[in-house]
PDB file of C-alpha atoms in Angstrom:
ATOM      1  CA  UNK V 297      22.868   9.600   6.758  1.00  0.00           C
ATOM      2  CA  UNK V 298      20.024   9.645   4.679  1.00  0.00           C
ATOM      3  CA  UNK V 299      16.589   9.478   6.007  1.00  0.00           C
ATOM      4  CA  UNK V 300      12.739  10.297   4.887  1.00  0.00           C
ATOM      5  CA  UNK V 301      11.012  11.184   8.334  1.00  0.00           C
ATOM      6  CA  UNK V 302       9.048  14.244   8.567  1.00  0.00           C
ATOM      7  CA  UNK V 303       8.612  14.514   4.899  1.00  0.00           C
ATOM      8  CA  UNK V 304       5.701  16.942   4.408  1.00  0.00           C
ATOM      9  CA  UNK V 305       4.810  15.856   0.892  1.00  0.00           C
ATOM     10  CA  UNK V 306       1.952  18.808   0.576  1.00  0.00           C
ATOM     11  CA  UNK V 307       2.421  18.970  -4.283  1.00  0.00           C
ATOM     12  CA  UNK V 308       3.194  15.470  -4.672  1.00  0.00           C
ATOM     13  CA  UNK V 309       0.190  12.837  -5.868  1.00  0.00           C
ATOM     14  CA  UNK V 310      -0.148   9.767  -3.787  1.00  0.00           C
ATOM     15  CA  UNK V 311      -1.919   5.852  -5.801  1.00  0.00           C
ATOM     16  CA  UNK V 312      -4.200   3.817  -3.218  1.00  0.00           C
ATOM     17  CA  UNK V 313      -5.092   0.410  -4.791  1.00  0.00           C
ATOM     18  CA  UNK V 314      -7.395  -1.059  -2.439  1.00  0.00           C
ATOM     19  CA  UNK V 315      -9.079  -4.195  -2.465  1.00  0.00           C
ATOM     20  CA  UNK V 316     -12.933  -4.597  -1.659  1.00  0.00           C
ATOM     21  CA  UNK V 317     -12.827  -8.168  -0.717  1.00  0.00           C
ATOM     22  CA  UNK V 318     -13.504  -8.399   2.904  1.00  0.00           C
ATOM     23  CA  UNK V 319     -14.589  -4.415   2.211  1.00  0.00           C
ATOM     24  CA  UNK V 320     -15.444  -4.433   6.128  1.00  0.00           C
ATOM     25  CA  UNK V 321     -11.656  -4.432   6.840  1.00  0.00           C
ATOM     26  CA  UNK V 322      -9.905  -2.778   4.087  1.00  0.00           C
ATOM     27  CA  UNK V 323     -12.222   0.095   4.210  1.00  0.00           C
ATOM     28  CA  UNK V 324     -10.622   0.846   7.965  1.00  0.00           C
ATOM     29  CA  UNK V 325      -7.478   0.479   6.396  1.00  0.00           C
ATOM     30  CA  UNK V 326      -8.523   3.191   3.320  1.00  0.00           C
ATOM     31  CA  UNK V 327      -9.431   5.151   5.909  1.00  0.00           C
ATOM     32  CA  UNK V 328      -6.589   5.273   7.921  1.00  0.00           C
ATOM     33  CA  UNK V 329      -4.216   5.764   5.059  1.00  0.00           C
ATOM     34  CA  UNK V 330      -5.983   8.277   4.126  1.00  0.00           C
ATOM     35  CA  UNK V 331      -5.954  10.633   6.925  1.00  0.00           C
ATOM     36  CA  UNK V 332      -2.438  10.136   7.658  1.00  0.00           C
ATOM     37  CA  UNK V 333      -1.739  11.604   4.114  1.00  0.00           C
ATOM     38  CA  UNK V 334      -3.667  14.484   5.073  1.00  0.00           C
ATOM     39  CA  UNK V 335      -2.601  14.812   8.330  1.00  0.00           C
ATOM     40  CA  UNK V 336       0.724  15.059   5.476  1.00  0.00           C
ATOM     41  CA  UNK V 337      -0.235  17.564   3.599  1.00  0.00           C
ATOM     42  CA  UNK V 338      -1.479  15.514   0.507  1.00  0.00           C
ATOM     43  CA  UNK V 339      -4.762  17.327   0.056  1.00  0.00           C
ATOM     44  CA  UNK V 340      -7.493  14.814  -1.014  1.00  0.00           C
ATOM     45  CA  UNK V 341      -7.910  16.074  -4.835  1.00  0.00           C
ATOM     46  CA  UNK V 342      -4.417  14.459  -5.074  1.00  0.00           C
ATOM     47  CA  UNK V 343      -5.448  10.895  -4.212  1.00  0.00           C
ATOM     48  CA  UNK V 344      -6.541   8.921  -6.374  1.00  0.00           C
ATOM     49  CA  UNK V 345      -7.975   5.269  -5.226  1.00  0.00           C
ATOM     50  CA  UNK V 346      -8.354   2.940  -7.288  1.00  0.00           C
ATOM     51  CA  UNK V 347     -11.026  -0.321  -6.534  1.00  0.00           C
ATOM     52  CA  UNK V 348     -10.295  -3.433  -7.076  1.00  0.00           C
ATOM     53  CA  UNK V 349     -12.319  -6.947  -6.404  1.00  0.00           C
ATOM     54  CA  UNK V 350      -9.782  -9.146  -4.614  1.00  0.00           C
ATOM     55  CA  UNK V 351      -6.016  -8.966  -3.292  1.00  0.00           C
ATOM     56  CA  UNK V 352      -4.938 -11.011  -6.535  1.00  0.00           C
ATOM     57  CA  UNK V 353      -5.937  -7.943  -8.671  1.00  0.00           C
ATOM     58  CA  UNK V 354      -4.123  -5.378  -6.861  1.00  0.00           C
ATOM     59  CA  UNK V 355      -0.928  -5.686  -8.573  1.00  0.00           C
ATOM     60  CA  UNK V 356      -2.105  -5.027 -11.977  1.00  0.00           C
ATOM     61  CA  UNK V 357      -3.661  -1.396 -11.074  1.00  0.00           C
ATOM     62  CA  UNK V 358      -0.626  -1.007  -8.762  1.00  0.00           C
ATOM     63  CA  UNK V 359       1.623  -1.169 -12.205  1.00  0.00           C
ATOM     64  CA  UNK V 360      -0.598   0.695 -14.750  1.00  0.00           C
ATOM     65  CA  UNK V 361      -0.639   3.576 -11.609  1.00  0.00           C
ATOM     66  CA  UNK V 362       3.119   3.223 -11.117  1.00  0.00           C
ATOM     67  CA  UNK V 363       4.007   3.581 -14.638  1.00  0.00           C
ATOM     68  CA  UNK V 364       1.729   6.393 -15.348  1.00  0.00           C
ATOM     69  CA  UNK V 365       4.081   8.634 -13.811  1.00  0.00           C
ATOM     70  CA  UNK V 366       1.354  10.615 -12.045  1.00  0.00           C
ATOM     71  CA  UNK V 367       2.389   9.630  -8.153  1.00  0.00           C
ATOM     72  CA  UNK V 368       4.855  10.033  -5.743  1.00  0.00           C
ATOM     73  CA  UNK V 369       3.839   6.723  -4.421  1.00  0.00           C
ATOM     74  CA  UNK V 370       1.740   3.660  -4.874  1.00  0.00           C
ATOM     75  CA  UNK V 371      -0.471   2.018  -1.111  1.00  0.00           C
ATOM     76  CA  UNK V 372      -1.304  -0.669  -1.784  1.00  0.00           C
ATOM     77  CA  UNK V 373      -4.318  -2.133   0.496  1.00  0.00           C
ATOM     78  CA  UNK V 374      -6.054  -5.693   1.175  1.00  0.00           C
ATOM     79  CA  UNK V 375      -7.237  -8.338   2.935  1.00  0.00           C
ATOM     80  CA  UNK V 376      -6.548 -12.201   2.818  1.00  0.00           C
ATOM     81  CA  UNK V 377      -7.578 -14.693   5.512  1.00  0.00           C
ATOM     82  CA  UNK V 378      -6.492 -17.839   5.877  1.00  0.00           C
ATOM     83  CA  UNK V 379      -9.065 -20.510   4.769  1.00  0.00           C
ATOM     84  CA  UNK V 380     -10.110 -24.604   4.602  1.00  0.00           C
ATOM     85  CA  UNK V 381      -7.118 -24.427   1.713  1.00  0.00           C
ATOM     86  CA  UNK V 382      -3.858 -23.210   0.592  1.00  0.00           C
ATOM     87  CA  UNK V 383      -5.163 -20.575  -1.411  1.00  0.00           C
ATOM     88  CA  UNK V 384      -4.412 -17.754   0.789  1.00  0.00           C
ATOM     89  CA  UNK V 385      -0.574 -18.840   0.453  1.00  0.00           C
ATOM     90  CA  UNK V 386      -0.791 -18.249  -3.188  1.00  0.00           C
ATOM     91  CA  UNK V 387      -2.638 -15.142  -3.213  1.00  0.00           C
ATOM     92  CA  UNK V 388      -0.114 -13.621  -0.578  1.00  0.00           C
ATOM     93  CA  UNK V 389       2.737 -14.602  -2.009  1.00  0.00           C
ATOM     94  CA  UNK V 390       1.982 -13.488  -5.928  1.00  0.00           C
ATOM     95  CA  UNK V 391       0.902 -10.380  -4.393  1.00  0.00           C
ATOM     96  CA  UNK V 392       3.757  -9.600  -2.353  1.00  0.00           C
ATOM     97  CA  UNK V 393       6.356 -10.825  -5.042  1.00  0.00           C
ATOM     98  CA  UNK V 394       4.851  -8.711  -7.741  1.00  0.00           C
ATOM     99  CA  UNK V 395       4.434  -5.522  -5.614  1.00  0.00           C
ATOM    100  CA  UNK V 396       8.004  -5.732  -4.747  1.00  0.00           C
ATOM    101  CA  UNK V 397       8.821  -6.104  -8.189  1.00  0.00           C
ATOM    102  CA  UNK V 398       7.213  -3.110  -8.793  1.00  0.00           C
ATOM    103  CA  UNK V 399       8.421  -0.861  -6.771  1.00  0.00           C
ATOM    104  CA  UNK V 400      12.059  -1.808  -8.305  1.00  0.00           C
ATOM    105  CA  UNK V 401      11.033  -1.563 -11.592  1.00  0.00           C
ATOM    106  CA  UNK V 402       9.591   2.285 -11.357  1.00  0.00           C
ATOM    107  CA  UNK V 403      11.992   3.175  -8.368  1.00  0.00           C
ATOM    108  CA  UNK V 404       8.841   4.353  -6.618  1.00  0.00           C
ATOM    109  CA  UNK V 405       7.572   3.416  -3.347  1.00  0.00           C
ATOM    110  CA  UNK V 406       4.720   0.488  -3.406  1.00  0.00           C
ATOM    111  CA  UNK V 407       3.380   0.369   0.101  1.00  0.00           C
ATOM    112  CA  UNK V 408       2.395  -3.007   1.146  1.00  0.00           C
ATOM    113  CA  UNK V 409      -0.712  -2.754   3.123  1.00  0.00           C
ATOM    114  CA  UNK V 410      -2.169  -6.442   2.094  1.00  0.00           C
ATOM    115  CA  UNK V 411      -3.127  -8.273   5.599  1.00  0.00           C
ATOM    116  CA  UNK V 412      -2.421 -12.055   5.164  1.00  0.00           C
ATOM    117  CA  UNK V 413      -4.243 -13.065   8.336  1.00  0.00           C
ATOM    118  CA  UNK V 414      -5.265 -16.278   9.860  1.00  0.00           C
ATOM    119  CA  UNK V 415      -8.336 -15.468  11.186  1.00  0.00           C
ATOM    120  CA  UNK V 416     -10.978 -12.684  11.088  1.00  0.00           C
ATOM    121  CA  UNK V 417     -10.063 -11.428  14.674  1.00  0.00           C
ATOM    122  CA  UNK V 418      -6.316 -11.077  13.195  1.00  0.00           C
ATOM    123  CA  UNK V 419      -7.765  -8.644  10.335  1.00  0.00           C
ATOM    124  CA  UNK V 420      -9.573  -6.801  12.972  1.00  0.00           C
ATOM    125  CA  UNK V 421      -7.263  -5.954  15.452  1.00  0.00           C
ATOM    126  CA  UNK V 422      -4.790  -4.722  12.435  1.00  0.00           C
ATOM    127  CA  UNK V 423      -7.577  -2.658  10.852  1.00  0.00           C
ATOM    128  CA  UNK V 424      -7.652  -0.035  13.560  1.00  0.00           C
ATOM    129  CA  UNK V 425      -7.801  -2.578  16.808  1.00  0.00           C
ATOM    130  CA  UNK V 426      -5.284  -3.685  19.455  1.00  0.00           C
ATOM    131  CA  UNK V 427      -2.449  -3.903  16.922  1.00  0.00           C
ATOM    132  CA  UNK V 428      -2.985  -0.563  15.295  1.00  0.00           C
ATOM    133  CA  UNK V 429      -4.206   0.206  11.695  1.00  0.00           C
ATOM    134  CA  UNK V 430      -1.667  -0.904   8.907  1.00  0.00           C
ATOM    135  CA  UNK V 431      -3.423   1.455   6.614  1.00  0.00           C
ATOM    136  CA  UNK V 432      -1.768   4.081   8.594  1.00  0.00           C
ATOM    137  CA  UNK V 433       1.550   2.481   8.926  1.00  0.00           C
ATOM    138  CA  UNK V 434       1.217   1.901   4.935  1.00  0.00           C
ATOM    139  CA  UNK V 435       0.684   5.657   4.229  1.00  0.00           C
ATOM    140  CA  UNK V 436       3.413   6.410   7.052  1.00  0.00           C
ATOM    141  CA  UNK V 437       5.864   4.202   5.046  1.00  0.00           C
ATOM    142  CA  UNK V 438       5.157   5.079   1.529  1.00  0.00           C
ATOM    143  CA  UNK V 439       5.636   8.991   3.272  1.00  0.00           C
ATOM    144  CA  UNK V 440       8.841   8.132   4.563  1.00  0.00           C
ATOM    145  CA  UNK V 441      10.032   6.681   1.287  1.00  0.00           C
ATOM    146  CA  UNK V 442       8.962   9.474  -0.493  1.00  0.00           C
ATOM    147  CA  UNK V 443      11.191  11.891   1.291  1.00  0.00           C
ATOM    148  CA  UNK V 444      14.176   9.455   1.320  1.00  0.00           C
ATOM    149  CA  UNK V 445      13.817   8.884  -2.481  1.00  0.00           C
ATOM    150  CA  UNK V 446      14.188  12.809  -3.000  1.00  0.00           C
ATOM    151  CA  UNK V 447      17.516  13.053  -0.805  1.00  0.00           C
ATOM    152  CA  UNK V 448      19.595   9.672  -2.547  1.00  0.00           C
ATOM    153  CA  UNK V 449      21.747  10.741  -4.861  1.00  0.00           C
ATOM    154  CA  UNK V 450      20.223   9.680  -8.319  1.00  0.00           C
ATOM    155  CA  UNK V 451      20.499   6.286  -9.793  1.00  0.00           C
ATOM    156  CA  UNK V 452      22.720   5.922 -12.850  1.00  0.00           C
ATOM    157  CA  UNK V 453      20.324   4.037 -15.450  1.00  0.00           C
TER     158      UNK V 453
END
């Protein structure tokens, strides 16, 4: 059985993409990823965020990061509440689509950290409130992938 638990990933170079729409959220989500890749072994100097205005522009630093070649893995970070329209629907689901493209396309893990909330109080509560912080659980996955990655036998491309 393969698995990617424990993976102490101390060498390898870890992408955050994080949005700065709703910046009072996603920040607690930075943060949280953030420690739990040092709490890893990924020392700071080999993180490299990247800042982008809005969930819709996320996937487009997530790719040019991906296919760089430079990381072990790709977080990708946001926040999108619900509003009067459909608009969140369309954000959320481009987004999603696209990042799980992605991660096929480079064989590299894209963490999907985007909320897609319907209210403020939702976004709170998973930004480090009563539901946890899905910045850590992000970092936690993209870790976990990491180490699995390095054990499966190599694809034949």
């Amino acid at each position: 059985m393969y698995t990617g638990t424990d993976f102490q990933a101390s060498g390898l170079r870890v992408a955050i993409v994080v949005s700065t729409y709703n910046h009072s959220i996603t920040d607690k989500l930075l943060t949280g990823s953030l420690e739990t890749l040092a709490s890893r072994g990924i020392e700071a100097d080999s993180v490299d965020v990247a800042k982008v205005p809005g969930a819709w522009e996320i996937p487009l630093a997530a790719a040019v990061m991906a296919r760089s070649g430079k990381y072990a893995a790709v977080i990708c970070l946001g926040c999108v509440i619900r509003g009067e329209t459909t608009h969140d629907v369309h954000i959320n689901t481009q987004v999603s689509q696209t990042l799980g493209n992605l991660a096929l396309e480079c064989e590299l893990p894209v963490a999907f950290g985007v909320l897609t909330c319907n209210t403020v109080e939702q976004a709170i509560s998973r930004a480090g409130g009563a539901v946890g912080n899905k910045g850590v659980e992000a970092a936690e996955a993209a870790l976990e992938m990491m180490g699995l990655l390095r054990k499966l036998p190599p694809s034949e491309t």
